[in-house]
Amino acid sequence: MGSLGQLPIWASKPCIMGIDEAGRGPVLGPMVYGCLYCARSYQKTLSTLQFADSKTLKEEKREELFEELKTNESIGWAVDVIDPRDLSDKMLKKTKINLNEISHNSAIGLVRKALDLGVLLTEVYVDTVGDPEKYRVKLSEIFPAIKFVVAKKADSVYPVVSGASIVAKVTRDRALRDWVLDETAENMHKNFGSGYPGDPETKAWLDHHKHVVFGFPTLVRFSWGTCNSYSKDNVEVLWESDANDEDESNGRASKRQVKLTDIGFTGVKRKSEDIESSGKGRCKFFQARKLELLSQF
């Protein structure tokens, strides 16, 4: 997404790039990495375009600047939108990928996209994630031909990073504004405030949208510690595979199923249900997903 589609003539000359993110802290929505690049010879002009750290600008001003840079033929830009489900998946998987590594990989991906397109990057300015020097060394080892400047608050120091900050922030704001909730429960809405864990409106939204079995809508980053306090009343689900592992470690091969009576699933077990819960006679689709038959809701 962005202007990384065809190579402008100036991109074959020495270029600079700025990289910044939006949405690292919120418990809701995607994290977005944005980059902005231009010819080094355009650097002085870039500093006159009123770019600033996106957090210091009002939404209307950010939108205005974003529309202006999109039509500026001397500027290139791109974004990497990381879905909240991807964030949770990476951070909760068996071999975990922490948020810093996810951030690094996104920034590296943007640099690589520009290079693959043919942009002659000679300098890249990055708002740091973690230790600035370690991050700089990591980037320099991957891209030895590029000079990297990694600094705290780079978005308020270097105009090229300020521009990237606007690209990332506006893209994230629009993504949240246009977000279509996959879930269809009644009384669902998107009045979730800033999305930051400390926001009372965000807290109220999380409390209203939690489900004792399914957790939160996919808009929510399940891997955030903020979600833990809302899961006290959640139903514990024991999967057949988990039970098998535990039984086998104890020298047994029997299977167990979770009873869901705590949330209103009741009924007398019939012979057909015995077959269902034993795993025999079920469609492979249900077996593969460890789904069990429920007679009543």
mmCIF file of C-alpha atoms in Angstrom:
data_model
loop_
_atom_site.group_PDB
_atom_site.id
_atom_site.type_symbol
_atom_site.label_atom_id
_atom_site.label_comp_id
_atom_site.label_asym_id
_atom_site.label_seq_id
_atom_site.Cartn_x
_atom_site.Cartn_y
_atom_site.Cartn_z
ATOM 1 C CA MET A 1 0.000 0.000 0.000
ATOM 2 C CA GLY A 2 1.349 3.455 -0.816
ATOM 3 C CA SER A 3 3.372 4.902 -3.657
ATOM 4 C CA LEU A 4 5.828 2.008 -3.835
ATOM 5 C CA GLY A 5 4.343 1.010 -7.161
ATOM 6 C CA GLN A 6 6.577 2.448 -9.867
ATOM 7 C CA LEU A 7 9.998 4.050 -9.676
ATOM 8 C CA PRO A 8 10.097 7.850 -10.059
ATOM 9 C CA ILE A 9 13.072 9.285 -11.958
ATOM 10 C CA TRP A 10 14.543 10.999 -8.882
ATOM 11 C CA ALA A 11 14.598 7.684 -6.968
ATOM 12 C CA SER A 12 17.614 6.531 -9.010
ATOM 13 C CA LYS A 13 19.645 9.274 -7.321
ATOM 14 C CA PRO A 14 20.788 9.134 -3.639
ATOM 15 C CA CYS A 15 17.675 9.072 -1.415
ATOM 16 C CA ILE A 16 16.806 9.337 2.260
ATOM 17 C CA MET A 17 14.022 7.534 4.097
ATOM 18 C CA GLY A 18 12.249 8.040 7.409
ATOM 19 C CA ILE A 19 10.430 5.268 9.320
ATOM 20 C CA ASP A 20 7.962 5.558 12.207
ATOM 21 C CA GLU A 21 5.020 3.669 13.687
ATOM 22 C CA ALA A 22 1.545 4.348 15.009
ATOM 23 C CA GLY A 23 -0.485 2.185 17.381
ATOM 24 C CA ARG A 24 2.255 0.394 19.289
ATOM 25 C CA GLY A 25 0.610 0.907 22.694
ATOM 26 C CA PRO A 26 -3.164 0.525 22.153
ATOM 27 C CA VAL A 27 -4.948 -2.703 23.043
ATOM 28 C CA LEU A 28 -7.190 -2.309 19.983
ATOM 29 C CA GLY A 29 -6.614 -2.286 16.264
ATOM 30 C CA PRO A 30 -3.577 -2.671 14.008
ATOM 31 C CA MET A 31 -0.066 -1.398 14.473
ATOM 32 C CA VAL A 32 1.043 0.550 11.423
ATOM 33 C CA TYR A 33 4.580 1.212 10.224
ATOM 34 C CA GLY A 34 5.012 3.988 7.716
ATOM 35 C CA CYS A 35 7.931 5.216 5.642
ATOM 36 C CA LEU A 36 8.525 8.327 3.600
ATOM 37 C CA TYR A 37 11.412 8.750 1.169
ATOM 38 C CA CYS A 38 12.737 11.395 -1.204
ATOM 39 C CA ALA A 39 15.903 12.454 -2.992
ATOM 40 C CA ARG A 40 18.602 13.848 -0.709
ATOM 41 C CA SER A 41 18.537 16.995 -2.829
ATOM 42 C CA TYR A 42 14.893 17.500 -1.752
ATOM 43 C CA GLN A 43 15.758 17.487 1.955
ATOM 44 C CA LYS A 44 15.700 21.268 2.430
ATOM 45 C CA THR A 45 12.339 21.588 0.710
ATOM 46 C CA LEU A 46 10.999 18.741 2.846
ATOM 47 C CA SER A 47 11.761 20.725 5.996
ATOM 48 C CA THR A 48 9.407 23.498 4.808
ATOM 49 C CA LEU A 49 6.340 21.261 4.410
ATOM 50 C CA GLN A 50 5.213 21.634 8.043
ATOM 51 C CA PHE A 51 5.659 17.958 8.856
ATOM 52 C CA ALA A 52 5.858 17.355 12.610
ATOM 53 C CA ASP A 53 5.451 14.526 15.082
ATOM 54 C CA SER A 54 1.901 13.351 14.300
ATOM 55 C CA LYS A 55 1.038 13.274 18.026
ATOM 56 C CA THR A 56 1.481 17.070 18.184
ATOM 57 C CA LEU A 57 -0.915 17.732 15.302
ATOM 58 C CA LYS A 58 -4.699 17.775 15.264
ATOM 59 C CA GLU A 59 -6.436 15.120 13.197
ATOM 60 C CA GLU A 60 -7.592 17.646 10.587
ATOM 61 C CA LYS A 61 -4.008 18.870 10.072
ATOM 62 C CA ARG A 62 -2.657 15.308 9.789
ATOM 63 C CA GLU A 63 -5.270 14.477 7.167
ATOM 64 C CA GLU A 64 -4.465 17.646 5.236
ATOM 65 C CA LEU A 65 -0.704 16.957 5.250
ATOM 66 C CA PHE A 66 -1.241 13.330 4.249
ATOM 67 C CA GLU A 67 -3.336 14.326 1.230
ATOM 68 C CA GLU A 68 -0.665 16.858 0.234
ATOM 69 C CA LEU A 69 2.234 14.394 0.414
ATOM 70 C CA LYS A 70 0.226 11.831 -1.565
ATOM 71 C CA THR A 71 0.065 14.224 -4.496
ATOM 72 C CA ASN A 72 3.681 15.399 -4.166
ATOM 73 C CA GLU A 73 5.610 13.755 -6.994
ATOM 74 C CA SER A 74 8.923 14.354 -5.172
ATOM 75 C CA ILE A 75 7.926 12.101 -2.274
ATOM 76 C CA GLY A 76 7.397 8.353 -2.019
ATOM 77 C CA TRP A 77 5.707 6.542 0.859
ATOM 78 C CA ALA A 78 4.453 3.147 1.982
ATOM 79 C CA VAL A 79 2.867 1.449 4.993
ATOM 80 C CA ASP A 80 2.849 -1.954 6.637
ATOM 81 C CA VAL A 81 -0.441 -2.580 8.466
ATOM 82 C CA ILE A 82 -0.090 -5.326 11.075
ATOM 83 C CA ASP A 83 -3.478 -6.815 11.949
ATOM 84 C CA PRO A 84 -4.278 -7.236 15.691
ATOM 85 C CA ARG A 85 -4.788 -10.963 15.050
ATOM 86 C CA ASP A 86 -1.271 -11.218 13.629
ATOM 87 C CA LEU A 87 0.138 -9.383 16.650
ATOM 88 C CA SER A 88 -1.613 -11.748 19.064
ATOM 89 C CA ASP A 89 -0.686 -14.814 17.032
ATOM 90 C CA LYS A 90 3.016 -13.929 17.000
ATOM 91 C CA MET A 91 3.139 -12.933 20.668
ATOM 92 C CA LEU A 92 1.182 -15.951 21.964
ATOM 93 C CA LYS A 93 2.552 -18.730 19.766
ATOM 94 C CA LYS A 94 4.760 -21.447 21.224
ATOM 95 C CA THR A 95 7.917 -19.777 19.912
ATOM 96 C CA LYS A 96 6.996 -16.207 20.828
ATOM 97 C CA ILE A 97 7.907 -13.143 18.785
ATOM 98 C CA ASN A 98 7.910 -10.053 20.985
ATOM 99 C CA LEU A 99 6.632 -6.631 19.952
ATOM 100 C CA ASN A 100 10.119 -5.191 19.466
ATOM 101 C CA GLU A 101 11.034 -7.931 17.001
ATOM 102 C CA ILE A 102 7.727 -7.502 15.165
ATOM 103 C CA SER A 103 8.482 -3.765 14.921
ATOM 104 C CA HIS A 104 12.026 -4.364 13.682
ATOM 105 C CA ASN A 105 10.813 -6.811 11.046
ATOM 106 C CA SER A 106 8.236 -4.331 9.793
ATOM 107 C CA ALA A 107 10.823 -1.544 9.431
ATOM 108 C CA ILE A 108 13.240 -3.926 7.704
ATOM 109 C CA GLY A 109 10.458 -4.957 5.334
ATOM 110 C CA LEU A 110 9.799 -1.344 4.309
ATOM 111 C CA VAL A 111 13.491 -0.734 3.576
ATOM 112 C CA ARG A 112 13.651 -3.946 1.557
ATOM 113 C CA LYS A 113 10.536 -3.016 -0.466
ATOM 114 C CA ALA A 114 12.077 0.302 -1.475
ATOM 115 C CA LEU A 115 15.372 -1.322 -2.427
ATOM 116 C CA ASP A 116 13.606 -4.050 -4.413
ATOM 117 C CA LEU A 117 11.756 -1.336 -6.308
ATOM 118 C CA GLY A 118 15.086 0.251 -7.209
ATOM 119 C CA VAL A 119 15.160 3.247 -4.851
ATOM 120 C CA LEU A 120 18.780 4.264 -4.200
ATOM 121 C CA LEU A 121 18.601 4.544 -0.422
ATOM 122 C CA THR A 122 21.771 5.944 1.129
ATOM 123 C CA GLU A 123 20.425 7.185 4.489
ATOM 124 C CA VAL A 124 17.566 5.910 6.634
ATOM 125 C CA TYR A 125 16.298 7.639 9.785
ATOM 126 C CA VAL A 126 14.357 5.499 12.258
ATOM 127 C CA ASP A 127 12.447 6.265 15.441
ATOM 128 C CA THR A 128 13.945 3.733 17.830
ATOM 129 C CA VAL A 129 12.373 0.637 19.321
ATOM 130 C CA GLY A 130 14.514 -0.564 22.201
ATOM 131 C CA ASP A 131 18.179 0.406 22.492
ATOM 132 C CA PRO A 132 19.048 2.825 19.629
ATOM 133 C CA GLU A 133 22.628 1.624 19.126
ATOM 134 C CA LYS A 134 21.744 -2.080 19.110
ATOM 135 C CA TYR A 135 18.946 -1.381 16.650
ATOM 136 C CA ARG A 136 21.293 0.653 14.418
ATOM 137 C CA VAL A 137 23.879 -2.149 14.392
ATOM 138 C CA LYS A 138 21.185 -4.706 13.524
ATOM 139 C CA LEU A 139 19.962 -2.635 10.575
ATOM 140 C CA SER A 140 23.502 -1.871 9.378
ATOM 141 C CA GLU A 141 24.405 -5.562 9.344
ATOM 142 C CA ILE A 142 21.389 -6.328 7.141
ATOM 143 C CA PHE A 143 21.871 -3.303 4.856
ATOM 144 C CA PRO A 144 25.615 -2.446 4.983
ATOM 145 C CA ALA A 145 25.424 0.033 2.089
ATOM 146 C CA ILE A 146 22.990 2.302 3.953
ATOM 147 C CA LYS A 147 23.806 4.783 6.699
ATOM 148 C CA PHE A 148 21.289 4.387 9.541
ATOM 149 C CA VAL A 149 20.434 7.004 12.151
ATOM 150 C CA VAL A 150 18.342 5.503 14.958
ATOM 151 C CA ALA A 151 17.189 7.912 17.654
ATOM 152 C CA LYS A 152 14.578 8.488 20.328
ATOM 153 C CA LYS A 153 11.878 10.959 19.289
ATOM 154 C CA ALA A 154 13.262 10.973 15.746
ATOM 155 C CA ASP A 155 9.789 11.994 14.581
ATOM 156 C CA SER A 156 10.239 15.392 16.236
ATOM 157 C CA VAL A 157 13.847 15.879 15.029
ATOM 158 C CA TYR A 158 14.001 14.717 11.408
ATOM 159 C CA PRO A 159 11.331 15.977 8.939
ATOM 160 C CA VAL A 160 11.564 12.758 6.904
ATOM 161 C CA VAL A 161 10.583 10.773 10.017
ATOM 162 C CA SER A 162 7.877 13.322 10.867
ATOM 163 C CA GLY A 163 6.405 12.673 7.422
ATOM 164 C CA ALA A 164 6.536 8.919 8.029
ATOM 165 C CA SER A 165 4.810 9.488 11.377
ATOM 166 C CA ILE A 166 1.923 11.253 9.627
ATOM 167 C CA VAL A 167 1.648 8.455 7.047
ATOM 168 C CA ALA A 168 1.471 5.818 9.790
ATOM 169 C CA LYS A 169 -0.914 7.721 12.074
ATOM 170 C CA VAL A 170 -3.435 8.699 9.390
ATOM 171 C CA THR A 171 -3.418 5.160 7.978
ATOM 172 C CA ARG A 172 -4.137 3.672 11.417
ATOM 173 C CA ASP A 173 -6.846 6.239 12.200
ATOM 174 C CA ARG A 174 -8.588 5.465 8.915
ATOM 175 C CA ALA A 175 -8.269 1.722 9.493
ATOM 176 C CA LEU A 176 -10.032 2.044 12.854
ATOM 177 C CA ARG A 177 -12.658 4.387 11.466
ATOM 178 C CA ASP A 178 -13.495 1.988 8.633
ATOM 179 C CA TRP A 179 -13.083 -1.210 10.656
ATOM 180 C CA VAL A 180 -15.853 -3.743 10.076
ATOM 181 C CA LEU A 181 -16.381 -5.970 13.102
ATOM 182 C CA ASP A 182 -16.481 -9.648 12.094
ATOM 183 C CA GLU A 183 -18.659 -10.520 15.065
ATOM 184 C CA THR A 184 -22.446 -10.165 14.921
ATOM 185 C CA ALA A 185 -23.523 -10.035 18.576
ATOM 186 C CA GLU A 186 -26.147 -7.482 19.510
ATOM 187 C CA ASN A 187 -25.229 -4.031 20.846
ATOM 188 C CA MET A 188 -21.724 -4.073 19.391
ATOM 189 C CA HIS A 189 -20.299 -0.650 18.571
ATOM 190 C CA LYS A 190 -16.981 1.103 17.893
ATOM 191 C CA ASN A 191 -17.080 3.807 20.562
ATOM 192 C CA PHE A 192 -13.850 2.562 22.113
ATOM 193 C CA GLY A 193 -12.118 5.874 22.768
ATOM 194 C CA SER A 194 -8.392 6.120 22.101
ATOM 195 C CA GLY A 195 -7.824 2.373 22.325
ATOM 196 C CA TYR A 196 -5.151 2.826 24.992
ATOM 197 C CA PRO A 197 -5.408 0.559 28.070
ATOM 198 C CA GLY A 198 -5.721 3.478 30.508
ATOM 199 C CA ASP A 199 -8.602 5.162 28.675
ATOM 200 C CA PRO A 200 -11.870 4.762 30.703
ATOM 201 C CA GLU A 201 -13.877 4.613 27.462
ATOM 202 C CA THR A 202 -11.631 1.834 26.143
ATOM 203 C CA LYS A 203 -11.964 -0.071 29.422
ATOM 204 C CA ALA A 204 -15.746 0.226 29.281
ATOM 205 C CA TRP A 205 -15.766 -1.010 25.672
ATOM 206 C CA LEU A 206 -13.649 -4.051 26.568
ATOM 207 C CA ASP A 207 -15.906 -4.884 29.499
ATOM 208 C CA HIS A 208 -19.031 -4.589 27.335
ATOM 209 C CA HIS A 209 -17.612 -6.663 24.466
ATOM 210 C CA LYS A 210 -16.055 -9.585 26.344
ATOM 211 C CA HIS A 211 -17.481 -13.088 25.962
ATOM 212 C CA VAL A 212 -16.960 -15.855 28.525
ATOM 213 C CA VAL A 213 -16.088 -18.420 25.831
ATOM 214 C CA PHE A 214 -14.777 -16.519 22.816
ATOM 215 C CA GLY A 215 -13.035 -13.654 24.600
ATOM 216 C CA PHE A 216 -12.987 -10.402 22.627
ATOM 217 C CA PRO A 217 -13.737 -9.369 19.047
ATOM 218 C CA THR A 218 -10.792 -9.782 16.666
ATOM 219 C CA LEU A 219 -10.206 -6.029 16.830
ATOM 220 C CA VAL A 220 -8.630 -6.645 20.256
ATOM 221 C CA ARG A 221 -5.013 -7.674 20.779
ATOM 222 C CA PHE A 222 -5.489 -10.765 22.951
ATOM 223 C CA SER A 223 -1.780 -10.802 23.796
ATOM 224 C CA TRP A 224 -1.954 -7.519 25.726
ATOM 225 C CA GLY A 225 -1.744 -7.884 29.515
ATOM 226 C CA THR A 226 -4.732 -5.547 29.705
ATOM 227 C CA CYS A 227 -6.969 -8.399 28.542
ATOM 228 C CA ASN A 228 -6.001 -10.656 31.455
ATOM 229 C CA SER A 229 -8.050 -8.723 34.006
ATOM 230 C CA TYR A 230 -11.166 -9.248 31.878
ATOM 231 C CA SER A 231 -10.742 -13.023 31.653
ATOM 232 C CA LYS A 232 -11.330 -13.908 35.327
ATOM 233 C CA ASP A 233 -14.849 -15.140 34.614
ATOM 234 C CA ASN A 234 -13.987 -16.843 31.343
ATOM 235 C CA VAL A 235 -14.724 -20.534 30.917
ATOM 236 C CA GLU A 236 -11.656 -22.731 30.885
ATOM 237 C CA VAL A 237 -11.631 -24.927 27.789
ATOM 238 C CA LEU A 238 -9.741 -28.205 27.782
ATOM 239 C CA TRP A 239 -8.946 -29.406 24.265
ATOM 240 C CA GLU A 240 -8.774 -33.111 23.446
ATOM 241 C CA SER A 241 -5.146 -32.742 22.409
ATOM 242 C CA ASP A 242 -4.283 -31.166 25.774
ATOM 243 C CA ALA A 243 -6.057 -33.974 27.614
ATOM 244 C CA ASN A 244 -4.274 -36.598 25.524
ATOM 245 C CA ASP A 245 -0.882 -35.077 26.285
ATOM 246 C CA GLU A 246 -1.633 -35.059 29.993
ATOM 247 C CA ASP A 247 -3.063 -38.592 30.001
ATOM 248 C CA GLU A 248 -0.160 -39.989 28.005
ATOM 249 C CA SER A 249 2.317 -38.421 30.401
ATOM 250 C CA ASN A 250 0.508 -40.318 33.181
ATOM 251 C CA GLY A 251 0.605 -43.589 31.218
ATOM 252 C CA ARG A 252 -3.024 -43.475 30.138
ATOM 253 C CA ALA A 253 -4.593 -43.122 26.702
ATOM 254 C CA SER A 254 -8.158 -42.086 27.609
ATOM 255 C CA LYS A 255 -9.772 -38.928 26.292
ATOM 256 C CA ARG A 256 -11.557 -36.288 28.317
ATOM 257 C CA GLN A 257 -14.002 -33.600 27.360
ATOM 258 C CA VAL A 258 -14.835 -30.345 29.091
ATOM 259 C CA LYS A 259 -18.288 -29.968 30.565
ATOM 260 C CA LEU A 260 -19.739 -26.569 29.758
ATOM 261 C CA THR A 261 -22.562 -26.562 32.320
ATOM 262 C CA ASP A 262 -21.068 -23.480 33.944
ATOM 263 C CA ILE A 263 -22.302 -21.347 31.057
ATOM 264 C CA GLY A 264 -25.725 -22.912 30.592
ATOM 265 C CA PHE A 265 -24.986 -25.857 28.307
ATOM 266 C CA THR A 266 -27.065 -28.670 29.830
ATOM 267 C CA GLY A 267 -28.795 -31.857 28.791
ATOM 268 C CA VAL A 268 -28.932 -35.589 29.374
ATOM 269 C CA LYS A 269 -26.267 -37.448 27.446
ATOM 270 C CA ARG A 270 -27.713 -39.850 24.890
ATOM 271 C CA LYS A 271 -26.010 -42.735 23.120
ATOM 272 C CA SER A 272 -25.451 -40.650 19.999
ATOM 273 C CA GLU A 273 -23.684 -38.051 22.152
ATOM 274 C CA ASP A 274 -21.521 -40.774 23.676
ATOM 275 C CA ILE A 275 -20.339 -41.591 20.178
ATOM 276 C CA GLU A 276 -19.810 -37.902 19.424
ATOM 277 C CA SER A 277 -17.736 -37.169 22.529
ATOM 278 C CA SER A 278 -15.684 -40.318 22.075
ATOM 279 C CA GLY A 279 -14.482 -39.035 18.730
ATOM 280 C CA LYS A 280 -15.960 -41.953 16.766
ATOM 281 C CA GLY A 281 -18.284 -41.349 13.868
ATOM 282 C CA ARG A 282 -17.573 -37.628 13.660
ATOM 283 C CA CYS A 283 -16.813 -35.792 10.428
ATOM 284 C CA LYS A 284 -13.094 -35.155 9.978
ATOM 285 C CA PHE A 285 -13.831 -31.409 9.891
ATOM 286 C CA PHE A 286 -15.040 -31.523 13.511
ATOM 287 C CA GLN A 287 -12.356 -33.960 14.643
ATOM 288 C CA ALA A 288 -9.585 -31.762 13.250
ATOM 289 C CA ARG A 289 -10.945 -28.750 15.126
ATOM 290 C CA LYS A 290 -11.654 -30.628 18.362
ATOM 291 C CA LEU A 291 -15.338 -29.589 18.265
ATOM 292 C CA GLU A 292 -17.856 -31.390 20.435
ATOM 293 C CA LEU A 293 -21.616 -31.812 20.034
ATOM 294 C CA LEU A 294 -23.820 -29.632 22.267
ATOM 295 C CA SER A 295 -27.458 -30.689 22.502
ATOM 296 C CA GLN A 296 -28.857 -27.477 23.979
ATOM 297 C CA PHE A 297 -28.015 -23.802 24.077
#
